[in-house]
Amino acid sequence: MEEIRTPIFEQTELFVRSVGEESDIVQKEMYTFEDKGGRSITLRPEGTAPIVRAFLENSFVNRGFQQRYYYIGPMFRYEKPQSGRLRQFHQVGFEIFGSESPGADLETILAVDNFLKRLGLTKYTIHLNSIGCPECRKNYREALREYYGKHLNDLCDDCKRRYETNILRLLDCKIDHELALNAPKSTDYLCEPCREHYEKLKDYLNEFEIKYVEDHTLVRGLDYYTRTVFEVRHEGLGAQNAIAGGGRYDGLFSDLGGGTVPALGFAGGIERIVLALKAEGIEVPRKNVHYIYVATIGEDAFKEGMKLAMELRKKGLNVDVDIMNRNLSGQLKHADRLGAKYVVIVGDEELEKGVVVLRNLETGDQVEIDKEFAIEYIFEKASKE
Ligand code: HAM
């Protein structure tokens, strides 16, 4: 899996064509500006469409399939700020390109579940639905039209508009939720290939003991989805309880001018995940992996310590040297605050003896190492932590 970084802003058109003209994101939530050249640009409200754009522009297709990418970065939505809902927030996301197989859906849901479990979270539920392909959705739309048509006068103003423009979104309206519960289910309208895909995914999830609830009101707020959609909700959060969401978007590549590339992925909201950790009383250990603090006493020792730090950095370790001229106990305290497990101590005495001291801050144990072997020895110890 590779990291992918896309620009913070894109041409507005990209999100209109992918997330959907009638979606809340495009209708109400985008930060859209004109640049000096009169082009309409938008701060990215989500990461999937930019990645597909980057794929198409850079002919990633030549890399062969399957392809897996992850990303971490800021997203922007002009929403009313409240707990768990920010105008600039961060997502960590994962996308798989090229596979139509339900095995890829399994892998995506396993990735979300594993990520949340490894953080220690337990009080979340995976909501799952299949909204089918454009073919089977035609019939489903008709069924919804008939159902909601009988209740038109009871709908909120937004839903009255959505009835005409984007009828699936009526299902996840918070105001008209009661009506949604009794609405026709998309899974009853799936064509044979979509039904088989959904059944296979559920079999896989059962086999892998991934708990989920089937939720036929789940349609997600972005229009590019096809077949599988899912959302992870945490019980310790208030109204903004979705900590991650995702699904399949088999039509997005062709909508954006590429060929047919089945694809899917998810994104988690980092700030909401942090709220969920707090709600469950989980403290994420602040462990600075492979981190070494070099404490020095005196000018000569500082130079020696800096040389040692440079050698250790060349080997890939994350190394800090005191540049605040603190006394030794101040340096050790600071190293502890930064989460260092090991401190290398270089003082006059050590210089004279041609050694350095390696102290394990967790146990208090320390050893004197001959300068000649210090790099290898420290690297061996620290890179295994
Ligand atoms: P999304 O459901 O719109 O999906 O956003 C994913 C997650 O971002 C949400 O579950 C939530 O945790 C977080 N989030 C969204 N808006 C806010 C906000 N205003 N403040 C704080 N957190 C927020 C997507 O963006 C899709 N691109 C996910 C995806 C990837 N689907 C396929 N691949």
CSV table of C-alpha atoms and ligand atoms in Angstrom, one decimal:
chain,number,residue,atom,x,y,z
A,1,MET,CA,0.0,0.0,0.0
A,2,GLU,CA,1.3,3.5,-0.9
A,3,GLU,CA,0.6,6.9,0.5
A,4,ILE,CA,-1.0,9.4,-1.9
A,5,ARG,CA,-1.0,13.2,-1.4
A,6,THR,CA,-3.3,15.3,-3.5
A,7,PRO,CA,-3.6,19.1,-3.5
A,8,ILE,CA,-5.7,20.9,-0.9
A,9,PHE,CA,-7.7,22.5,-3.7
A,10,GLU,CA,-9.1,21.3,-7.0
A,11,GLN,CA,-11.3,22.6,-9.7
A,12,THR,CA,-14.8,23.0,-8.4
A,13,GLU,CA,-16.1,20.9,-11.3
A,14,LEU,CA,-14.4,17.8,-10.0
A,15,PHE,CA,-16.6,17.7,-6.9
A,16,VAL,CA,-19.8,18.7,-8.7
A,17,ARG,CA,-19.3,15.8,-11.1
A,18,SER,CA,-18.3,13.2,-8.5
A,19,VAL,CA,-19.9,14.0,-5.1
A,20,GLY,CA,-23.0,15.2,-7.0
A,21,GLU,CA,-24.6,18.4,-7.9
A,22,GLU,CA,-27.6,17.7,-5.5
A,23,SER,CA,-25.5,16.5,-2.6
A,24,ASP,CA,-25.5,18.6,0.6
A,25,ILE,CA,-21.7,18.9,0.2
A,26,VAL,CA,-22.0,20.6,-3.2
A,27,GLN,CA,-25.2,22.5,-2.5
A,28,LYS,CA,-24.2,24.0,0.9
A,29,GLU,CA,-20.8,23.0,2.2
A,30,MET,CA,-18.0,23.8,-0.2
A,31,TYR,CA,-15.4,26.5,0.2
A,32,THR,CA,-15.4,27.7,-3.4
A,33,PHE,CA,-13.4,30.7,-4.7
A,34,GLU,CA,-12.3,32.2,-7.9
A,35,ASP,CA,-8.6,32.3,-8.4
A,36,LYS,CA,-6.8,35.2,-10.1
A,37,GLY,CA,-7.3,33.5,-13.5
A,38,GLY,CA,-11.1,33.5,-12.9
A,39,ARG,CA,-11.2,29.7,-12.4
A,40,SER,CA,-13.5,28.3,-9.8
A,41,ILE,CA,-11.6,26.3,-7.2
A,42,THR,CA,-12.7,24.5,-4.1
A,43,LEU,CA,-10.9,23.4,-0.9
A,44,ARG,CA,-11.3,19.6,-1.0
A,45,PRO,CA,-14.3,18.5,1.0
A,46,GLU,CA,-13.2,14.8,0.7
A,47,GLY,CA,-10.3,12.8,-0.6
A,48,THR,CA,-11.7,10.2,-3.0
A,49,ALA,CA,-12.5,12.3,-6.1
A,50,PRO,CA,-9.0,14.0,-6.0
A,51,ILE,CA,-7.3,10.6,-5.9
A,52,VAL,CA,-9.3,9.4,-8.9
A,53,ARG,CA,-8.5,12.6,-10.7
A,54,ALA,CA,-4.8,12.1,-9.9
A,55,PHE,CA,-5.0,8.5,-11.1
A,56,LEU,CA,-6.5,9.5,-14.4
A,57,GLU,CA,-4.2,12.4,-15.1
A,58,ASN,CA,-1.1,10.4,-14.3
A,59,SER,CA,-2.1,7.2,-16.0
A,60,PHE,CA,-1.7,5.1,-12.9
A,61,VAL,CA,-3.6,2.5,-14.9
A,62,ASN,CA,-0.2,1.5,-16.3
A,63,ARG,CA,0.8,0.2,-12.8
A,64,GLY,CA,-1.7,-2.7,-13.2
A,65,PHE,CA,-4.4,-3.7,-10.8
A,66,GLN,CA,-5.1,-4.1,-7.9
A,67,GLN,CA,-3.8,-0.8,-6.4
A,68,ARG,CA,-4.2,0.3,-2.8
A,69,TYR,CA,-3.6,3.9,-1.5
A,70,TYR,CA,-3.9,5.6,1.8
A,71,TYR,CA,-4.0,9.2,2.8
A,72,ILE,CA,-4.1,11.5,5.8
A,73,GLY,CA,-4.9,15.1,5.5
A,74,PRO,CA,-7.2,18.1,6.0
A,75,MET,CA,-10.6,18.4,4.4
A,76,PHE,CA,-12.9,21.4,4.4
A,77,ARG,CA,-16.7,21.7,4.7
A,78,TYR,CA,-18.7,24.8,5.4
A,79,GLU,CA,-21.0,23.2,8.0
A,80,LYS,CA,-22.4,24.7,11.2
A,81,PRO,CA,-19.6,23.9,13.7
A,82,GLN,CA,-20.5,21.8,16.7
A,83,SER,CA,-18.9,19.0,18.7
A,84,GLY,CA,-17.5,16.6,16.2
A,85,ARG,CA,-18.3,18.8,13.2
A,86,LEU,CA,-15.6,21.1,12.1
A,87,ARG,CA,-15.0,23.3,9.0
A,88,GLN,CA,-11.5,22.0,8.7
A,89,PHE,CA,-11.1,18.5,9.9
A,90,HIS,CA,-8.8,15.6,9.0
A,91,GLN,CA,-9.5,12.3,7.4
A,92,VAL,CA,-7.4,9.1,7.3
A,93,GLY,CA,-8.6,7.1,4.2
A,94,PHE,CA,-7.9,4.0,2.2
A,95,GLU,CA,-8.9,3.3,-1.4
A,96,ILE,CA,-8.6,0.1,-3.5
A,97,PHE,CA,-8.8,0.3,-7.3
A,98,GLY,CA,-9.4,-2.4,-9.8
A,99,SER,CA,-11.4,-5.1,-8.1
A,100,GLU,CA,-15.0,-5.9,-8.4
A,101,SER,CA,-14.8,-8.8,-6.1
A,102,PRO,CA,-16.6,-8.8,-2.7
A,103,GLY,CA,-13.2,-9.8,-1.4
A,104,ALA,CA,-12.2,-6.2,-1.9
A,105,ASP,CA,-15.2,-5.1,0.1
A,106,LEU,CA,-14.3,-7.5,2.8
A,107,GLU,CA,-10.7,-6.2,2.9
A,108,THR,CA,-11.9,-2.6,3.2
A,109,ILE,CA,-14.3,-3.3,6.0
A,110,LEU,CA,-11.6,-5.4,7.7
A,111,ALA,CA,-9.2,-2.5,7.4
A,112,VAL,CA,-11.6,-0.1,9.1
A,113,ASP,CA,-12.5,-2.6,11.8
A,114,ASN,CA,-8.8,-3.5,12.5
A,115,PHE,CA,-7.8,0.2,12.6
A,116,LEU,CA,-10.5,1.0,15.2
A,117,LYS,CA,-9.8,-2.1,17.2
A,118,ARG,CA,-6.1,-1.5,17.3
A,119,LEU,CA,-6.8,1.9,18.8
A,120,GLY,CA,-8.7,0.1,21.5
A,121,LEU,CA,-12.2,1.2,20.5
A,122,THR,CA,-15.1,-1.2,21.1
A,123,LYS,CA,-18.3,0.8,21.3
A,124,TYR,CA,-19.0,1.2,17.6
A,125,THR,CA,-21.3,-0.4,15.1
A,126,ILE,CA,-20.8,-1.0,11.4
A,127,HIS,CA,-23.9,-0.1,9.4
A,128,LEU,CA,-24.1,-1.8,6.1
A,129,ASN,CA,-26.3,-1.6,3.0
A,130,SER,CA,-26.2,-2.1,-0.7
A,131,ILE,CA,-27.7,0.5,-2.9
A,132,GLY,CA,-27.1,-1.5,-6.1
A,133,CYS,CA,-26.0,-0.3,-9.5
A,134,PRO,CA,-27.5,2.4,-11.7
A,135,GLU,CA,-29.6,-0.3,-13.4
A,136,CYS,CA,-31.3,-1.7,-10.3
A,137,ARG,CA,-31.5,1.7,-8.8
A,138,LYS,CA,-33.9,2.8,-11.5
A,139,ASN,CA,-36.6,0.5,-10.1
A,140,TYR,CA,-35.8,1.3,-6.5
A,141,ARG,CA,-36.1,5.1,-7.2
A,142,GLU,CA,-39.5,4.4,-8.7
A,143,ALA,CA,-40.6,2.5,-5.6
A,144,LEU,CA,-39.4,5.3,-3.4
A,145,ARG,CA,-41.2,7.9,-5.5
A,146,GLU,CA,-44.4,6.0,-5.1
A,147,TYR,CA,-43.9,5.6,-1.3
A,148,TYR,CA,-42.9,9.1,-0.6
A,149,GLY,CA,-45.4,10.5,-3.1
A,150,LYS,CA,-48.1,9.5,-0.6
A,151,HIS,CA,-46.4,11.5,2.1
A,152,LEU,CA,-45.4,14.6,0.2
A,153,ASN,CA,-47.2,17.0,2.4
A,154,ASP,CA,-45.5,15.6,5.5
A,155,LEU,CA,-42.0,16.0,4.2
A,156,CYS,CA,-39.6,18.7,5.4
A,157,ASP,CA,-38.7,21.5,2.9
A,158,ASP,CA,-35.3,19.9,2.1
A,159,CYS,CA,-36.9,16.5,1.4
A,160,LYS,CA,-39.6,18.1,-0.8
A,161,ARG,CA,-36.8,19.4,-3.0
A,162,ARG,CA,-34.9,16.1,-2.7
A,163,TYR,CA,-38.0,14.2,-3.8
A,164,GLU,CA,-37.5,15.8,-7.2
A,165,THR,CA,-33.7,15.9,-7.4
A,166,ASN,CA,-32.2,13.1,-5.3
A,167,ILE,CA,-34.8,10.8,-3.9
A,168,LEU,CA,-32.4,8.4,-2.2
A,169,ARG,CA,-31.3,11.1,0.2
A,170,LEU,CA,-34.8,11.2,1.7
A,171,LEU,CA,-33.8,8.0,3.5
A,172,ASP,CA,-31.1,9.6,5.7
A,173,CYS,CA,-33.0,12.8,6.5
A,174,LYS,CA,-32.9,13.2,10.3
A,175,ILE,CA,-36.3,14.9,10.4
A,176,ASP,CA,-38.2,12.4,8.3
A,177,HIS,CA,-36.6,9.4,9.9
A,178,GLU,CA,-39.8,7.7,10.8
A,179,LEU,CA,-40.9,7.6,7.2
A,180,ALA,CA,-37.6,6.2,6.1
A,181,LEU,CA,-37.9,3.3,8.5
A,182,ASN,CA,-41.0,2.0,6.6
A,183,ALA,CA,-39.7,2.9,3.2
A,184,PRO,CA,-39.0,0.2,0.5
A,185,LYS,CA,-35.5,-1.3,1.0
A,186,SER,CA,-32.9,-1.0,-1.7
A,187,THR,CA,-31.8,-4.6,-1.0
A,188,ASP,CA,-35.2,-5.8,-2.2
A,189,TYR,CA,-34.6,-4.2,-5.6
A,190,LEU,CA,-31.1,-5.5,-6.4
A,191,CYS,CA,-30.4,-7.1,-9.7
A,192,GLU,CA,-29.0,-10.6,-9.6
A,193,PRO,CA,-25.3,-9.6,-9.9
A,194,CYS,CA,-25.7,-6.9,-7.2
A,195,ARG,CA,-27.6,-9.3,-4.9
A,196,GLU,CA,-24.9,-12.0,-5.3
A,197,HIS,CA,-22.2,-9.4,-4.5
A,198,TYR,CA,-24.0,-8.3,-1.4
A,199,GLU,CA,-24.8,-11.8,-0.1
A,200,LYS,CA,-21.2,-12.9,-0.7
A,201,LEU,CA,-19.9,-9.9,1.3
A,202,LYS,CA,-22.2,-10.7,4.2
A,203,ASP,CA,-21.0,-14.3,4.1
A,204,TYR,CA,-17.4,-13.1,4.3
A,205,LEU,CA,-18.2,-10.7,7.1
A,206,ASN,CA,-19.9,-13.5,9.1
A,207,GLU,CA,-17.0,-15.9,8.5
A,208,PHE,CA,-14.5,-13.3,9.6
A,209,GLU,CA,-16.7,-12.5,12.7
A,210,ILE,CA,-17.1,-8.9,11.8
A,211,LYS,CA,-20.3,-7.6,13.5
A,212,TYR,CA,-22.5,-5.4,11.4
A,213,VAL,CA,-26.1,-4.3,11.2
A,214,GLU,CA,-28.0,-4.1,8.0
A,215,ASP,CA,-29.4,-0.6,7.7
A,216,HIS,CA,-31.6,0.1,4.7
A,217,THR,CA,-31.8,3.8,5.6
A,218,LEU,CA,-28.0,4.1,4.9
A,219,VAL,CA,-27.4,5.8,1.6
A,220,ARG,CA,-24.5,8.1,2.4
A,221,GLY,CA,-24.2,11.7,1.4
A,222,LEU,CA,-22.0,11.4,-1.7
A,223,ASP,CA,-23.6,10.5,-5.0
A,224,TYR,CA,-20.8,8.4,-6.4
A,225,TYR,CA,-21.6,5.2,-4.4
A,226,THR,CA,-22.7,2.0,-6.0
A,227,ARG,CA,-23.5,-1.4,-4.3
A,228,THR,CA,-21.8,-1.6,-0.9
A,229,VAL,CA,-22.1,1.4,1.5
A,230,PHE,CA,-21.1,1.4,5.1
A,231,GLU,CA,-20.7,3.7,8.0
A,232,VAL,CA,-19.2,3.2,11.5
A,233,ARG,CA,-21.1,4.9,14.3
A,234,HIS,CA,-19.8,5.3,17.8
A,235,GLU,CA,-22.2,5.2,20.7
A,236,GLY,CA,-20.3,7.7,22.9
A,237,LEU,CA,-20.7,10.6,20.5
A,238,GLY,CA,-23.8,12.8,20.1
A,239,ALA,CA,-25.4,13.7,16.9
A,240,GLN,CA,-22.2,13.5,14.9
A,241,ASN,CA,-21.6,9.9,15.6
A,242,ALA,CA,-20.2,8.7,12.3
A,243,ILE,CA,-16.5,8.1,12.9
A,244,ALA,CA,-15.8,6.5,9.4
A,245,GLY,CA,-17.7,5.8,6.3
A,246,GLY,CA,-17.2,4.4,2.8
A,247,GLY,CA,-18.3,2.2,0.1
A,248,ARG,CA,-18.0,1.2,-3.6
A,249,TYR,CA,-17.9,3.7,-6.4
A,250,ASP,CA,-17.6,1.5,-9.5
A,251,GLY,CA,-18.9,4.3,-11.8
A,252,LEU,CA,-16.7,7.2,-10.7
A,253,PHE,CA,-13.7,6.6,-13.0
A,254,SER,CA,-15.9,6.6,-16.1
A,255,ASP,CA,-17.9,9.6,-14.8
A,256,LEU,CA,-14.7,11.5,-14.6
A,257,GLY,CA,-13.6,10.5,-18.1
A,258,GLY,CA,-11.7,7.3,-17.5
A,259,GLY,CA,-12.5,3.7,-18.4
A,260,THR,CA,-14.3,1.3,-16.1
A,261,VAL,CA,-12.4,0.8,-12.9
A,262,PRO,CA,-14.3,-0.8,-10.0
A,263,ALA,CA,-13.1,0.8,-6.8
A,264,LEU,CA,-14.0,1.3,-3.1
A,265,GLY,CA,-12.6,2.7,0.1
A,266,PHE,CA,-13.4,4.5,3.4
A,267,ALA,CA,-12.4,7.5,5.3
A,268,GLY,CA,-12.3,8.0,9.1
A,269,GLY,CA,-12.7,11.4,10.7
A,270,ILE,CA,-9.6,11.8,12.9
A,271,GLU,CA,-11.2,14.4,15.3
A,272,ARG,CA,-14.2,12.2,15.8
A,273,ILE,CA,-12.1,9.2,16.4
A,274,VAL,CA,-10.2,11.2,19.1
A,275,LEU,CA,-13.6,12.1,20.7
A,276,ALA,CA,-14.5,8.4,20.6
A,277,LEU,CA,-11.3,7.5,22.3
A,278,LYS,CA,-12.0,10.0,25.0
A,279,ALA,CA,-15.6,8.7,25.4
A,280,GLU,CA,-14.2,5.2,26.0
A,281,GLY,CA,-11.5,6.5,28.4
A,282,ILE,CA,-8.7,5.3,26.2
A,283,GLU,CA,-5.4,7.0,26.5
A,284,VAL,CA,-3.3,6.6,23.4
A,285,PRO,CA,0.2,5.9,24.5
A,286,ARG,CA,2.5,8.7,23.4
A,287,LYS,CA,5.2,6.5,22.2
A,288,ASN,CA,7.9,8.0,20.1
A,289,VAL,CA,9.0,5.0,18.1
A,290,HIS,CA,12.8,4.6,17.5
A,291,TYR,CA,13.3,7.9,19.3
A,292,ILE,CA,16.6,8.7,21.1
A,293,TYR,CA,17.5,11.7,23.1
A,294,VAL,CA,21.1,12.7,23.3
A,295,ALA,CA,21.9,14.6,26.6
A,296,THR,CA,25.2,16.4,26.7
A,297,ILE,CA,27.1,18.2,29.4
A,298,GLY,CA,29.5,20.9,28.2
A,299,GLU,CA,30.7,22.2,24.9
A,300,ASP,CA,33.0,19.3,23.9
A,301,ALA,CA,30.3,16.8,24.8
A,302,PHE,CA,27.8,18.8,22.8
A,303,LYS,CA,29.9,18.5,19.6
A,304,GLU,CA,30.5,14.8,20.3
A,305,GLY,CA,26.8,14.2,20.9
A,306,MET,CA,25.8,16.0,17.7
A,307,LYS,CA,28.2,13.8,15.7
A,308,LEU,CA,26.7,10.8,17.3
A,309,ALA,CA,23.2,12.0,16.6
A,310,MET,CA,24.0,12.6,12.9
A,311,GLU,CA,25.3,9.0,12.6
A,312,LEU,CA,22.2,7.6,14.2
A,313,ARG,CA,20.0,9.8,12.0
A,314,LYS,CA,21.7,8.4,9.0
A,315,LYS,CA,20.7,5.0,10.1
A,316,GLY,CA,17.1,6.1,10.2
A,317,LEU,CA,16.6,6.8,13.9
A,318,ASN,CA,14.7,9.8,15.2
A,319,VAL,CA,17.2,11.6,17.3
A,320,ASP,CA,17.1,14.9,19.4
A,321,VAL,CA,20.1,16.6,20.9
A,322,ASP,CA,19.6,19.1,23.7
A,323,ILE,CA,20.1,22.6,22.3
A,324,MET,CA,18.6,24.4,25.3
A,325,ASN,CA,21.7,24.1,27.5
A,326,ARG,CA,19.7,22.5,30.3
A,327,ASN,CA,21.4,20.7,33.1
A,328,LEU,CA,21.4,16.9,33.0
A,329,SER,CA,18.3,16.4,35.1
A,330,GLY,CA,16.4,19.0,33.0
A,331,GLN,CA,17.4,17.1,29.8
A,332,LEU,CA,16.3,13.8,31.2
A,333,LYS,CA,12.9,15.2,32.2
A,334,HIS,CA,12.5,16.7,28.8
A,335,ALA,CA,13.4,13.4,27.1
A,336,ASP,CA,10.8,11.7,29.2
A,337,ARG,CA,8.2,14.2,28.3
A,338,LEU,CA,9.0,13.6,24.6
A,339,GLY,CA,8.4,9.9,25.0
A,340,ALA,CA,12.0,8.8,24.5
A,341,LYS,CA,12.8,5.3,25.8
A,342,TYR,CA,16.5,5.7,25.6
A,343,VAL,CA,18.8,8.6,26.4
A,344,VAL,CA,22.5,8.7,25.4
A,345,ILE,CA,24.5,10.7,27.9
A,346,VAL,CA,27.7,12.3,27.0
A,347,GLY,CA,29.6,14.3,29.7
A,348,ASP,CA,33.2,15.2,30.4
A,349,GLU,CA,33.9,12.0,32.3
A,350,GLU,CA,32.6,9.9,29.4
A,351,LEU,CA,34.6,11.9,26.9
A,352,GLU,CA,37.7,11.3,28.9
A,353,LYS,CA,37.0,7.5,29.1
A,354,GLY,CA,36.1,7.3,25.4
A,355,VAL,CA,32.6,6.0,26.2
A,356,VAL,CA,28.9,7.1,26.1
A,357,VAL,CA,26.2,6.0,28.5
A,358,LEU,CA,22.9,4.5,27.3
A,359,ARG,CA,20.1,4.8,29.8
A,360,ASN,CA,16.7,3.1,29.5
A,361,LEU,CA,14.3,5.7,30.9
A,362,GLU,CA,11.6,3.2,31.6
A,363,THR,CA,13.7,0.8,33.7
A,364,GLY,CA,16.5,3.2,34.8
A,365,ASP,CA,19.1,0.6,33.7
A,366,GLN,CA,22.2,2.0,32.0
A,367,VAL,CA,25.3,0.7,30.3
A,368,GLU,CA,28.6,2.3,29.4
A,369,ILE,CA,29.5,1.6,25.7
A,370,ASP,CA,32.8,2.1,24.1
A,371,LYS,CA,32.5,5.0,21.7
A,372,GLU,CA,33.8,2.8,18.8
A,373,PHE,CA,30.8,0.5,19.1
A,374,ALA,CA,28.2,3.0,20.3
A,375,ILE,CA,26.4,3.6,16.9
A,376,GLU,CA,25.9,-0.1,16.2
A,377,TYR,CA,24.9,-0.9,19.8
A,378,ILE,CA,22.4,1.9,20.2
A,379,PHE,CA,20.9,1.2,16.7
A,380,GLU,CA,20.5,-2.4,17.6
A,381,LYS,CA,18.7,-1.6,20.9
A,382,ALA,CA,16.5,1.3,19.7
A,383,SER,CA,15.5,0.0,16.3
A,384,LYS,CA,13.9,-3.1,18.0
A,385,GLU,CA,11.7,-1.0,20.2
B,1,HAM,P1,-17.7,11.0,4.6
B,1,HAM,O1,-18.7,10.1,5.3
B,1,HAM,O2,-18.3,12.2,4.0
B,1,HAM,O3,-17.0,10.1,3.5
B,1,HAM,O4,-16.6,11.4,5.6
B,1,HAM,C1,-15.8,10.4,6.3
B,1,HAM,C2,-15.7,10.8,7.7
B,1,HAM,O5,-15.1,12.1,7.9
B,1,HAM,C3,-17.0,10.8,8.5
B,1,HAM,O6,-17.4,9.6,8.9
B,1,HAM,C4,-16.6,11.7,9.7
B,1,HAM,O7,-16.0,10.9,10.7
B,1,HAM,C5,-15.6,12.6,9.1
B,1,HAM,N1,-16.2,14.0,8.8
B,1,HAM,C6,-17.0,14.3,7.8
B,1,HAM,N2,-17.4,15.6,7.9
B,1,HAM,C7,-16.8,16.1,9.0
B,1,HAM,C8,-16.8,17.4,9.7
B,1,HAM,N3,-17.4,18.5,9.2
B,1,HAM,N4,-16.1,17.5,10.9
B,1,HAM,C9,-15.4,16.4,11.4
B,1,HAM,N5,-15.4,15.2,10.8
B,1,HAM,C10,-16.1,15.0,9.6
B,1,HAM,C11,-16.1,10.6,2.6
B,1,HAM,O8,-15.6,11.7,2.7
B,1,HAM,C12,-15.7,9.6,1.6
B,1,HAM,N6,-14.7,10.2,0.7
B,1,HAM,C13,-15.2,8.3,2.2
B,1,HAM,C14,-14.8,7.3,1.2
B,1,HAM,C15,-13.5,7.0,0.8
B,1,HAM,N7,-15.6,6.6,0.5
B,1,HAM,C16,-14.9,5.8,-0.4
B,1,HAM,N8,-13.6,6.1,-0.1
